[in-house]
Amino acid sequence: MLTKRIIPCLDIKDGRTVKGTNFVNLRDAGDPVALAAVYAEQGADELVFLDITATVDERKTLIELVRNVAHTINIPFTVGGGISSIADVSALLNAGADKISINSSAVRNPDLINELALEFGSQCIVVAIDTRYVAGEHIVHTHGGRRPTELRTIAWARELENRGAGEILLTSMDTDGTKAGFALELTAQVSGAANIPVIASGGAGSMDHFVDVFTTGKADAGLAASIFHFKEIGIPDLKNYLRSKGIDMRI
């Protein structure tokens, strides 16, 4: 069985790290380059950088900021936000990203997933799913969670794998920022539907929540933001706790 991963997430707006609840009420969480350096030093397995308003503002991800982060860390680094073409991905990989994450553009043009996987390899193509429970169904949302789509989350996860995505970054908008725990049932359903790694995001508030998402939720990685940004949980302490619970973690 693959070891589980702990992934801090930097949500970027106007060049700063921010964090909110249910995708709104954002507050400043610090300088992304400095935070990235701290997380790499603390033993984070990977880092995710999401320019959360790039699609809404109809602009590209901040390349210079990506370059500065990449020069600062020595762990795998995934970048998302406003990516919609082979040229966009090429520019980000050249700036130092190891993987890219697409979301709204994949919904708008699903063939983009196939094209990117063919051009760069599935291993560096992450497709993010922002999902909310609406009228008894899990519905995919785009544009930073602002727009509901016609897509059902579980079926979309299967399609992503079939089109060549290497990983799924699954964010429950219902639990995001609440610190009440990950969406375990949904995460387990997506993990069961797709045979590619699932990164669970949204709701981490305690070390036990990570235990739950790796066991009950069957996630391959746990992603969190505010609990790390505001020093509520330290990554070394979290990894030691998970090992004590019998969960195989990277060193």
JSON list of N, CA and C in Angstrom, two decimals, residues 171-240:
[
{"chain": "A", "resi": 171, "resn": "THR", "atom": "N", "xyz": [-12.45, 18.59, -3.09]},
{"chain": "A", "resi": 171, "resn": "THR", "atom": "CA", "xyz": [-12.78, 19.54, -2.03]},
{"chain": "A", "resi": 171, "resn": "THR", "atom": "C", "xyz": [-14.27, 19.57, -1.78]},
{"chain": "A", "resi": 172, "resn": "SER", "atom": "N", "xyz": [-14.67, 19.24, -0.57]},
{"chain": "A", "resi": 172, "resn": "SER", "atom": "CA", "xyz": [-16.08, 19.38, -0.18]},
{"chain": "A", "resi": 172, "resn": "SER", "atom": "C", "xyz": [-16.32, 20.82, 0.24]},
{"chain": "A", "resi": 173, "resn": "MET", "atom": "N", "xyz": [-17.12, 21.53, -0.52]},
{"chain": "A", "resi": 173, "resn": "MET", "atom": "CA", "xyz": [-17.44, 22.92, -0.19]},
{"chain": "A", "resi": 173, "resn": "MET", "atom": "C", "xyz": [-18.28, 23.00, 1.09]},
{"chain": "A", "resi": 174, "resn": "ASP", "atom": "N", "xyz": [-18.96, 21.93, 1.40]},
{"chain": "A", "resi": 174, "resn": "ASP", "atom": "CA", "xyz": [-19.81, 21.92, 2.60]},
{"chain": "A", "resi": 174, "resn": "ASP", "atom": "C", "xyz": [-18.98, 21.88, 3.88]},
{"chain": "A", "resi": 175, "resn": "THR", "atom": "N", "xyz": [-17.81, 21.23, 3.81]},
{"chain": "A", "resi": 175, "resn": "THR", "atom": "CA", "xyz": [-16.97, 21.11, 5.01]},
{"chain": "A", "resi": 175, "resn": "THR", "atom": "C", "xyz": [-15.78, 22.07, 5.00]},
{"chain": "A", "resi": 176, "resn": "ASP", "atom": "N", "xyz": [-15.50, 22.71, 3.87]},
{"chain": "A", "resi": 176, "resn": "ASP", "atom": "CA", "xyz": [-14.31, 23.56, 3.73]},
{"chain": "A", "resi": 176, "resn": "ASP", "atom": "C", "xyz": [-14.25, 24.65, 4.80]},
{"chain": "A", "resi": 177, "resn": "GLY", "atom": "N", "xyz": [-13.12, 24.68, 5.52]},
{"chain": "A", "resi": 177, "resn": "GLY", "atom": "CA", "xyz": [-12.89, 25.72, 6.52]},
{"chain": "A", "resi": 177, "resn": "GLY", "atom": "C", "xyz": [-13.66, 25.56, 7.81]},
{"chain": "A", "resi": 178, "resn": "THR", "atom": "N", "xyz": [-14.50, 24.52, 7.92]},
{"chain": "A", "resi": 178, "resn": "THR", "atom": "CA", "xyz": [-15.35, 24.36, 9.11]},
{"chain": "A", "resi": 178, "resn": "THR", "atom": "C", "xyz": [-14.60, 23.73, 10.27]},
{"chain": "A", "resi": 179, "resn": "LYS", "atom": "N", "xyz": [-13.51, 22.99, 9.96]},
{"chain": "A", "resi": 179, "resn": "LYS", "atom": "CA", "xyz": [-12.74, 22.24, 10.97]},
{"chain": "A", "resi": 179, "resn": "LYS", "atom": "C", "xyz": [-13.58, 21.18, 11.67]},
{"chain": "A", "resi": 180, "resn": "ALA", "atom": "N", "xyz": [-14.65, 20.75, 11.02]},
{"chain": "A", "resi": 180, "resn": "ALA", "atom": "CA", "xyz": [-15.54, 19.74, 11.59]},
{"chain": "A", "resi": 180, "resn": "ALA", "atom": "C", "xyz": [-15.24, 18.34, 11.05]},
{"chain": "A", "resi": 181, "resn": "GLY", "atom": "N", "xyz": [-14.20, 18.22, 10.22]},
{"chain": "A", "resi": 181, "resn": "GLY", "atom": "CA", "xyz": [-13.85, 16.94, 9.65]},
{"chain": "A", "resi": 181, "resn": "GLY", "atom": "C", "xyz": [-14.09, 16.88, 8.15]},
{"chain": "A", "resi": 182, "resn": "PHE", "atom": "N", "xyz": [-13.35, 15.98, 7.49]},
{"chain": "A", "resi": 182, "resn": "PHE", "atom": "CA", "xyz": [-13.50, 15.78, 6.05]},
{"chain": "A", "resi": 182, "resn": "PHE", "atom": "C", "xyz": [-14.85, 15.14, 5.73]},
{"chain": "A", "resi": 183, "resn": "ALA", "atom": "N", "xyz": [-15.27, 15.26, 4.47]},
{"chain": "A", "resi": 183, "resn": "ALA", "atom": "CA", "xyz": [-16.50, 14.60, 4.00]},
{"chain": "A", "resi": 183, "resn": "ALA", "atom": "C", "xyz": [-16.16, 13.13, 3.74]},
{"chain": "A", "resi": 184, "resn": "LEU", "atom": "N", "xyz": [-16.26, 12.31, 4.75]},
{"chain": "A", "resi": 184, "resn": "LEU", "atom": "CA", "xyz": [-15.73, 10.94, 4.70]},
{"chain": "A", "resi": 184, "resn": "LEU", "atom": "C", "xyz": [-16.48, 10.05, 3.72]},
{"chain": "A", "resi": 185, "resn": "GLU", "atom": "N", "xyz": [-17.80, 10.10, 3.75]},
{"chain": "A", "resi": 185, "resn": "GLU", "atom": "CA", "xyz": [-18.59, 9.22, 2.87]},
{"chain": "A", "resi": 185, "resn": "GLU", "atom": "C", "xyz": [-18.33, 9.56, 1.41]},
{"chain": "A", "resi": 186, "resn": "LEU", "atom": "N", "xyz": [-18.33, 10.86, 1.10]},
{"chain": "A", "resi": 186, "resn": "LEU", "atom": "CA", "xyz": [-18.07, 11.30, -0.27]},
{"chain": "A", "resi": 186, "resn": "LEU", "atom": "C", "xyz": [-16.66, 10.90, -0.71]},
{"chain": "A", "resi": 187, "resn": "THR", "atom": "N", "xyz": [-15.67, 11.13, 0.16]},
{"chain": "A", "resi": 187, "resn": "THR", "atom": "CA", "xyz": [-14.29, 10.79, -0.18]},
{"chain": "A", "resi": 187, "resn": "THR", "atom": "C", "xyz": [-14.14, 9.30, -0.45]},
{"chain": "A", "resi": 188, "resn": "ALA", "atom": "N", "xyz": [-14.79, 8.48, 0.37]},
{"chain": "A", "resi": 188, "resn": "ALA", "atom": "CA", "xyz": [-14.73, 7.03, 0.16]},
{"chain": "A", "resi": 188, "resn": "ALA", "atom": "C", "xyz": [-15.39, 6.64, -1.16]},
{"chain": "A", "resi": 189, "resn": "GLN", "atom": "N", "xyz": [-16.49, 7.31, -1.50]},
{"chain": "A", "resi": 189, "resn": "GLN", "atom": "CA", "xyz": [-17.18, 7.01, -2.76]},
{"chain": "A", "resi": 189, "resn": "GLN", "atom": "C", "xyz": [-16.30, 7.34, -3.96]},
{"chain": "A", "resi": 190, "resn": "VAL", "atom": "N", "xyz": [-15.65, 8.51, -3.91]},
{"chain": "A", "resi": 190, "resn": "VAL", "atom": "CA", "xyz": [-14.78, 8.91, -5.02]},
{"chain": "A", "resi": 190, "resn": "VAL", "atom": "C", "xyz": [-13.56, 8.00, -5.08]},
{"chain": "A", "resi": 191, "resn": "SER", "atom": "N", "xyz": [-12.99, 7.66, -3.93]},
{"chain": "A", "resi": 191, "resn": "SER", "atom": "CA", "xyz": [-11.82, 6.77, -3.90]},
{"chain": "A", "resi": 191, "resn": "SER", "atom": "C", "xyz": [-12.18, 5.40, -4.46]},
{"chain": "A", "resi": 192, "resn": "GLY", "atom": "N", "xyz": [-13.40, 4.96, -4.22]},
{"chain": "A", "resi": 192, "resn": "GLY", "atom": "CA", "xyz": [-13.84, 3.68, -4.73]},
{"chain": "A", "resi": 192, "resn": "GLY", "atom": "C", "xyz": [-14.18, 3.70, -6.20]},
{"chain": "A", "resi": 193, "resn": "ALA", "atom": "N", "xyz": [-14.59, 4.86, -6.69]},
{"chain": "A", "resi": 193, "resn": "ALA", "atom": "CA", "xyz": [-15.02, 4.98, -8.09]},
{"chain": "A", "resi": 193, "resn": "ALA", "atom": "C", "xyz": [-13.84, 5.12, -9.05]},
{"chain": "A", "resi": 194, "resn": "ALA", "atom": "N", "xyz": [-12.74, 5.71, -8.57]},
{"chain": "A", "resi": 194, "resn": "ALA", "atom": "CA", "xyz": [-11.59, 5.97, -9.44]},
{"chain": "A", "resi": 194, "resn": "ALA", "atom": "C", "xyz": [-10.36, 5.24, -8.91]},
{"chain": "A", "resi": 195, "resn": "ASN", "atom": "N", "xyz": [-9.57, 4.70, -9.81]},
{"chain": "A", "resi": 195, "resn": "ASN", "atom": "CA", "xyz": [-8.37, 3.96, -9.43]},
{"chain": "A", "resi": 195, "resn": "ASN", "atom": "C", "xyz": [-7.12, 4.82, -9.51]},
{"chain": "A", "resi": 196, "resn": "ILE", "atom": "N", "xyz": [-7.28, 6.11, -9.27]},
{"chain": "A", "resi": 196, "resn": "ILE", "atom": "CA", "xyz": [-6.14, 7.03, -9.19]},
{"chain": "A", "resi": 196, "resn": "ILE", "atom": "C", "xyz": [-6.17, 7.68, -7.81]},
{"chain": "A", "resi": 197, "resn": "PRO", "atom": "N", "xyz": [-5.03, 8.20, -7.35]},
{"chain": "A", "resi": 197, "resn": "PRO", "atom": "CA", "xyz": [-5.00, 8.77, -6.00]},
{"chain": "A", "resi": 197, "resn": "PRO", "atom": "C", "xyz": [-5.99, 9.91, -5.82]},
{"chain": "A", "resi": 198, "resn": "VAL", "atom": "N", "xyz": [-6.59, 9.95, -4.63]},
{"chain": "A", "resi": 198, "resn": "VAL", "atom": "CA", "xyz": [-7.53, 11.01, -4.27]},
{"chain": "A", "resi": 198, "resn": "VAL", "atom": "C", "xyz": [-6.94, 11.80, -3.11]},
{"chain": "A", "resi": 199, "resn": "ILE", "atom": "N", "xyz": [-6.82, 13.11, -3.32]},
{"chain": "A", "resi": 199, "resn": "ILE", "atom": "CA", "xyz": [-6.40, 14.04, -2.27]},
{"chain": "A", "resi": 199, "resn": "ILE", "atom": "C", "xyz": [-7.66, 14.63, -1.66]},
{"chain": "A", "resi": 200, "resn": "ALA", "atom": "N", "xyz": [-7.86, 14.40, -0.38]},
{"chain": "A", "resi": 200, "resn": "ALA", "atom": "CA", "xyz": [-9.06, 14.91, 0.30]},
{"chain": "A", "resi": 200, "resn": "ALA", "atom": "C", "xyz": [-8.80, 16.29, 0.85]},
{"chain": "A", "resi": 201, "resn": "SER", "atom": "N", "xyz": [-9.75, 17.20, 0.63]},
{"chain": "A", "resi": 201, "resn": "SER", "atom": "CA", "xyz": [-9.61, 18.58, 1.07]},
{"chain": "A", "resi": 201, "resn": "SER", "atom": "C", "xyz": [-10.93, 19.09, 1.62]},
{"chain": "A", "resi": 202, "resn": "GLY", "atom": "N", "xyz": [-10.85, 19.89, 2.67]},
{"chain": "A", "resi": 202, "resn": "GLY", "atom": "CA", "xyz": [-12.04, 20.54, 3.20]},
{"chain": "A", "resi": 202, "resn": "GLY", "atom": "C", "xyz": [-12.49, 19.96, 4.52]},
{"chain": "A", "resi": 203, "resn": "GLY", "atom": "N", "xyz": [-12.20, 20.68, 5.62]},
{"chain": "A", "resi": 203, "resn": "GLY", "atom": "CA", "xyz": [-12.76, 20.31, 6.90]},
{"chain": "A", "resi": 203, "resn": "GLY", "atom": "C", "xyz": [-11.81, 19.86, 7.98]},
{"chain": "A", "resi": 204, "resn": "ALA", "atom": "N", "xyz": [-10.50, 19.77, 7.67]},
{"chain": "A", "resi": 204, "resn": "ALA", "atom": "CA", "xyz": [-9.55, 19.29, 8.68]},
{"chain": "A", "resi": 204, "resn": "ALA", "atom": "C", "xyz": [-9.50, 20.24, 9.87]},
{"chain": "A", "resi": 205, "resn": "GLY", "atom": "N", "xyz": [-9.67, 19.68, 11.07]},
{"chain": "A", "resi": 205, "resn": "GLY", "atom": "CA", "xyz": [-9.61, 20.50, 12.27]},
{"chain": "A", "resi": 205, "resn": "GLY", "atom": "C", "xyz": [-8.85, 19.84, 13.41]},
{"chain": "A", "resi": 206, "resn": "SER", "atom": "N", "xyz": [-8.57, 18.54, 13.27]},
{"chain": "A", "resi": 206, "resn": "SER", "atom": "CA", "xyz": [-7.85, 17.82, 14.32]},
{"chain": "A", "resi": 206, "resn": "SER", "atom": "C", "xyz": [-7.04, 16.70, 13.70]},
{"chain": "A", "resi": 207, "resn": "MET", "atom": "N", "xyz": [-6.12, 16.14, 14.48]},
{"chain": "A", "resi": 207, "resn": "MET", "atom": "CA", "xyz": [-5.33, 15.03, 13.98]},
{"chain": "A", "resi": 207, "resn": "MET", "atom": "C", "xyz": [-6.20, 13.81, 13.70]},
{"chain": "A", "resi": 208, "resn": "ASP", "atom": "N", "xyz": [-7.22, 13.62, 14.51]},
{"chain": "A", "resi": 208, "resn": "ASP", "atom": "CA", "xyz": [-8.11, 12.47, 14.29]},
{"chain": "A", "resi": 208, "resn": "ASP", "atom": "C", "xyz": [-8.86, 12.58, 12.97]},
{"chain": "A", "resi": 209, "resn": "HIS", "atom": "N", "xyz": [-9.10, 13.79, 12.51]},
{"chain": "A", "resi": 209, "resn": "HIS", "atom": "CA", "xyz": [-9.76, 13.94, 11.21]},
{"chain": "A", "resi": 209, "resn": "HIS", "atom": "C", "xyz": [-8.92, 13.33, 10.09]},
{"chain": "A", "resi": 210, "resn": "PHE", "atom": "N", "xyz": [-7.60, 13.42, 10.21]},
{"chain": "A", "resi": 210, "resn": "PHE", "atom": "CA", "xyz": [-6.72, 12.80, 9.21]},
{"chain": "A", "resi": 210, "resn": "PHE", "atom": "C", "xyz": [-6.74, 11.28, 9.34]},
{"chain": "A", "resi": 211, "resn": "VAL", "atom": "N", "xyz": [-6.78, 10.79, 10.57]},
{"chain": "A", "resi": 211, "resn": "VAL", "atom": "CA", "xyz": [-6.93, 9.34, 10.77]},
{"chain": "A", "resi": 211, "resn": "VAL", "atom": "C", "xyz": [-8.19, 8.86, 10.04]},
{"chain": "A", "resi": 212, "resn": "ASP", "atom": "N", "xyz": [-9.28, 9.58, 10.26]},
{"chain": "A", "resi": 212, "resn": "ASP", "atom": "CA", "xyz": [-10.57, 9.21, 9.67]},
{"chain": "A", "resi": 212, "resn": "ASP", "atom": "C", "xyz": [-10.53, 9.22, 8.14]},
{"chain": "A", "resi": 213, "resn": "VAL", "atom": "N", "xyz": [-9.90, 10.25, 7.56]},
{"chain": "A", "resi": 213, "resn": "VAL", "atom": "CA", "xyz": [-9.93, 10.37, 6.10]},
{"chain": "A", "resi": 213, "resn": "VAL", "atom": "C", "xyz": [-9.04, 9.33, 5.43]},
{"chain": "A", "resi": 214, "resn": "PHE", "atom": "N", "xyz": [-7.99, 8.89, 6.14]},
{"chain": "A", "resi": 214, "resn": "PHE", "atom": "CA", "xyz": [-7.12, 7.86, 5.57]},
{"chain": "A", "resi": 214, "resn": "PHE", "atom": "C", "xyz": [-7.70, 6.45, 5.75]},
{"chain": "A", "resi": 215, "resn": "THR", "atom": "N", "xyz": [-8.56, 6.26, 6.74]},
{"chain": "A", "resi": 215, "resn": "THR", "atom": "CA", "xyz": [-9.14, 4.94, 7.01]},
{"chain": "A", "resi": 215, "resn": "THR", "atom": "C", "xyz": [-10.55, 4.87, 6.42]},
{"chain": "A", "resi": 216, "resn": "THR", "atom": "N", "xyz": [-11.50, 5.51, 7.07]},
{"chain": "A", "resi": 216, "resn": "THR", "atom": "CA", "xyz": [-12.88, 5.50, 6.58]},
{"chain": "A", "resi": 216, "resn": "THR", "atom": "C", "xyz": [-13.00, 6.12, 5.20]},
{"chain": "A", "resi": 217, "resn": "GLY", "atom": "N", "xyz": [-12.31, 7.24, 4.97]},
{"chain": "A", "resi": 217, "resn": "GLY", "atom": "CA", "xyz": [-12.41, 7.96, 3.69]},
{"chain": "A", "resi": 217, "resn": "GLY", "atom": "C", "xyz": [-11.59, 7.37, 2.56]},
{"chain": "A", "resi": 218, "resn": "LYS", "atom": "N", "xyz": [-10.63, 6.49, 2.92]},
{"chain": "A", "resi": 218, "resn": "LYS", "atom": "CA", "xyz": [-9.80, 5.81, 1.91]},
{"chain": "A", "resi": 218, "resn": "LYS", "atom": "C", "xyz": [-9.01, 6.77, 1.01]},
{"chain": "A", "resi": 219, "resn": "ALA", "atom": "N", "xyz": [-8.72, 7.96, 1.52]},
{"chain": "A", "resi": 219, "resn": "ALA", "atom": "CA", "xyz": [-7.95, 8.94, 0.76]},
{"chain": "A", "resi": 219, "resn": "ALA", "atom": "C", "xyz": [-6.48, 8.56, 0.70]},
{"chain": "A", "resi": 220, "resn": "ASP", "atom": "N", "xyz": [-5.80, 9.01, -0.33]},
{"chain": "A", "resi": 220, "resn": "ASP", "atom": "CA", "xyz": [-4.36, 8.78, -0.47]},
{"chain": "A", "resi": 220, "resn": "ASP", "atom": "C", "xyz": [-3.56, 9.92, 0.14]},
{"chain": "A", "resi": 221, "resn": "ALA", "atom": "N", "xyz": [-4.17, 11.10, 0.23]},
{"chain": "A", "resi": 221, "resn": "ALA", "atom": "CA", "xyz": [-3.50, 12.27, 0.79]},
{"chain": "A", "resi": 221, "resn": "ALA", "atom": "C", "xyz": [-4.53, 13.14, 1.49]},
{"chain": "A", "resi": 222, "resn": "GLY", "atom": "N", "xyz": [-4.09, 13.84, 2.52]},
{"chain": "A", "resi": 222, "resn": "GLY", "atom": "CA", "xyz": [-4.94, 14.80, 3.22]},
{"chain": "A", "resi": 222, "resn": "GLY", "atom": "C", "xyz": [-4.38, 16.20, 3.04]},
{"chain": "A", "resi": 223, "resn": "LEU", "atom": "N", "xyz": [-5.22, 17.09, 2.56]},
{"chain": "A", "resi": 223, "resn": "LEU", "atom": "CA", "xyz": [-4.81, 18.47, 2.30]},
{"chain": "A", "resi": 223, "resn": "LEU", "atom": "C", "xyz": [-5.51, 19.39, 3.30]},
{"chain": "A", "resi": 224, "resn": "ALA", "atom": "N", "xyz": [-4.78, 20.36, 3.81]},
{"chain": "A", "resi": 224, "resn": "ALA", "atom": "CA", "xyz": [-5.37, 21.31, 4.75]},
{"chain": "A", "resi": 224, "resn": "ALA", "atom": "C", "xyz": [-4.66, 22.65, 4.61]},
{"chain": "A", "resi": 225, "resn": "ALA", "atom": "N", "xyz": [-5.29, 23.68, 5.14]},
{"chain": "A", "resi": 225, "resn": "ALA", "atom": "CA", "xyz": [-4.74, 25.04, 5.02]},
{"chain": "A", "resi": 225, "resn": "ALA", "atom": "C", "xyz": [-4.66, 25.72, 6.37]},
{"chain": "A", "resi": 226, "resn": "SER", "atom": "N", "xyz": [-5.81, 26.15, 6.90]},
{"chain": "A", "resi": 226, "resn": "SER", "atom": "CA", "xyz": [-5.80, 27.03, 8.07]},
{"chain": "A", "resi": 226, "resn": "SER", "atom": "C", "xyz": [-5.15, 26.40, 9.30]},
{"chain": "A", "resi": 227, "resn": "ILE", "atom": "N", "xyz": [-5.34, 25.09, 9.51]},
{"chain": "A", "resi": 227, "resn": "ILE", "atom": "CA", "xyz": [-4.75, 24.48, 10.72]},
{"chain": "A", "resi": 227, "resn": "ILE", "atom": "C", "xyz": [-3.23, 24.53, 10.67]},
{"chain": "A", "resi": 228, "resn": "PHE", "atom": "N", "xyz": [-2.66, 24.54, 9.46]},
{"chain": "A", "resi": 228, "resn": "PHE", "atom": "CA", "xyz": [-1.21, 24.67, 9.32]},
{"chain": "A", "resi": 228, "resn": "PHE", "atom": "C", "xyz": [-0.80, 26.15, 9.32]},
{"chain": "A", "resi": 229, "resn": "HIS", "atom": "N", "xyz": [-1.52, 26.98, 8.57]},
{"chain": "A", "resi": 229, "resn": "HIS", "atom": "CA", "xyz": [-1.16, 28.40, 8.47]},
{"chain": "A", "resi": 229, "resn": "HIS", "atom": "C", "xyz": [-1.14, 29.09, 9.84]},
{"chain": "A", "resi": 230, "resn": "PHE", "atom": "N", "xyz": [-2.14, 28.76, 10.65]},
{"chain": "A", "resi": 230, "resn": "PHE", "atom": "CA", "xyz": [-2.28, 29.43, 11.95]},
{"chain": "A", "resi": 230, "resn": "PHE", "atom": "C", "xyz": [-1.72, 28.62, 13.10]},
{"chain": "A", "resi": 231, "resn": "LYS", "atom": "N", "xyz": [-0.86, 27.62, 12.73]},
{"chain": "A", "resi": 231, "resn": "LYS", "atom": "CA", "xyz": [-0.06, 26.85, 13.70]},
{"chain": "A", "resi": 231, "resn": "LYS", "atom": "C", "xyz": [-0.91, 26.12, 14.74]},
{"chain": "A", "resi": 232, "resn": "GLU", "atom": "N", "xyz": [-2.08, 25.66, 14.31]},
{"chain": "A", "resi": 232, "resn": "GLU", "atom": "CA", "xyz": [-2.92, 24.88, 15.23]},
{"chain": "A", "resi": 232, "resn": "GLU", "atom": "C", "xyz": [-2.43, 23.44, 15.33]},
{"chain": "A", "resi": 233, "resn": "ILE", "atom": "N", "xyz": [-1.88, 22.93, 14.24]},
{"chain": "A", "resi": 233, "resn": "ILE", "atom": "CA", "xyz": [-1.31, 21.59, 14.21]},
{"chain": "A", "resi": 233, "resn": "ILE", "atom": "C", "xyz": [0.02, 21.66, 13.47]},
{"chain": "A", "resi": 234, "resn": "GLY", "atom": "N", "xyz": [1.06, 21.07, 14.05]},
{"chain": "A", "resi": 234, "resn": "GLY", "atom": "CA", "xyz": [2.36, 21.02, 13.38]},
{"chain": "A", "resi": 234, "resn": "GLY", "atom": "C", "xyz": [2.46, 19.76, 12.54]},
{"chain": "A", "resi": 235, "resn": "ILE", "atom": "N", "xyz": [3.06, 19.88, 11.36]},
{"chain": "A", "resi": 235, "resn": "ILE", "atom": "CA", "xyz": [3.16, 18.72, 10.47]},
{"chain": "A", "resi": 235, "resn": "ILE", "atom": "C", "xyz": [3.96, 17.58, 11.08]},
{"chain": "A", "resi": 236, "resn": "PRO", "atom": "N", "xyz": [5.12, 17.83, 11.74]},
{"chain": "A", "resi": 236, "resn": "PRO", "atom": "CA", "xyz": [5.84, 16.71, 12.37]},
{"chain": "A", "resi": 236, "resn": "PRO", "atom": "C", "xyz": [4.99, 16.01, 13.43]},
{"chain": "A", "resi": 237, "resn": "ASP", "atom": "N", "xyz": [4.27, 16.78, 14.24]},
{"chain": "A", "resi": 237, "resn": "ASP", "atom": "CA", "xyz": [3.41, 16.18, 15.27]},
{"chain": "A", "resi": 237, "resn": "ASP", "atom": "C", "xyz": [2.30, 15.34, 14.64]},
{"chain": "A", "resi": 238, "resn": "LEU", "atom": "N", "xyz": [1.72, 15.87, 13.56]},
{"chain": "A", "resi": 238, "resn": "LEU", "atom": "CA", "xyz": [0.64, 15.16, 12.88]},
{"chain": "A", "resi": 238, "resn": "LEU", "atom": "C", "xyz": [1.14, 13.83, 12.31]},
{"chain": "A", "resi": 239, "resn": "LYS", "atom": "N", "xyz": [2.30, 13.85, 11.68]},
{"chain": "A", "resi": 239, "resn": "LYS", "atom": "CA", "xyz": [2.83, 12.62, 11.09]},
{"chain": "A", "resi": 239, "resn": "LYS", "atom": "C", "xyz": [3.15, 11.58, 12.18]},
{"chain": "A", "resi": 240, "resn": "ASN", "atom": "N", "xyz": [3.72, 12.04, 13.28]},
{"chain": "A", "resi": 240, "resn": "ASN", "atom": "CA", "xyz": [4.02, 11.11, 14.38]},
{"chain": "A", "resi": 240, "resn": "ASN", "atom": "C", "xyz": [2.74, 10.51, 14.94]}
]
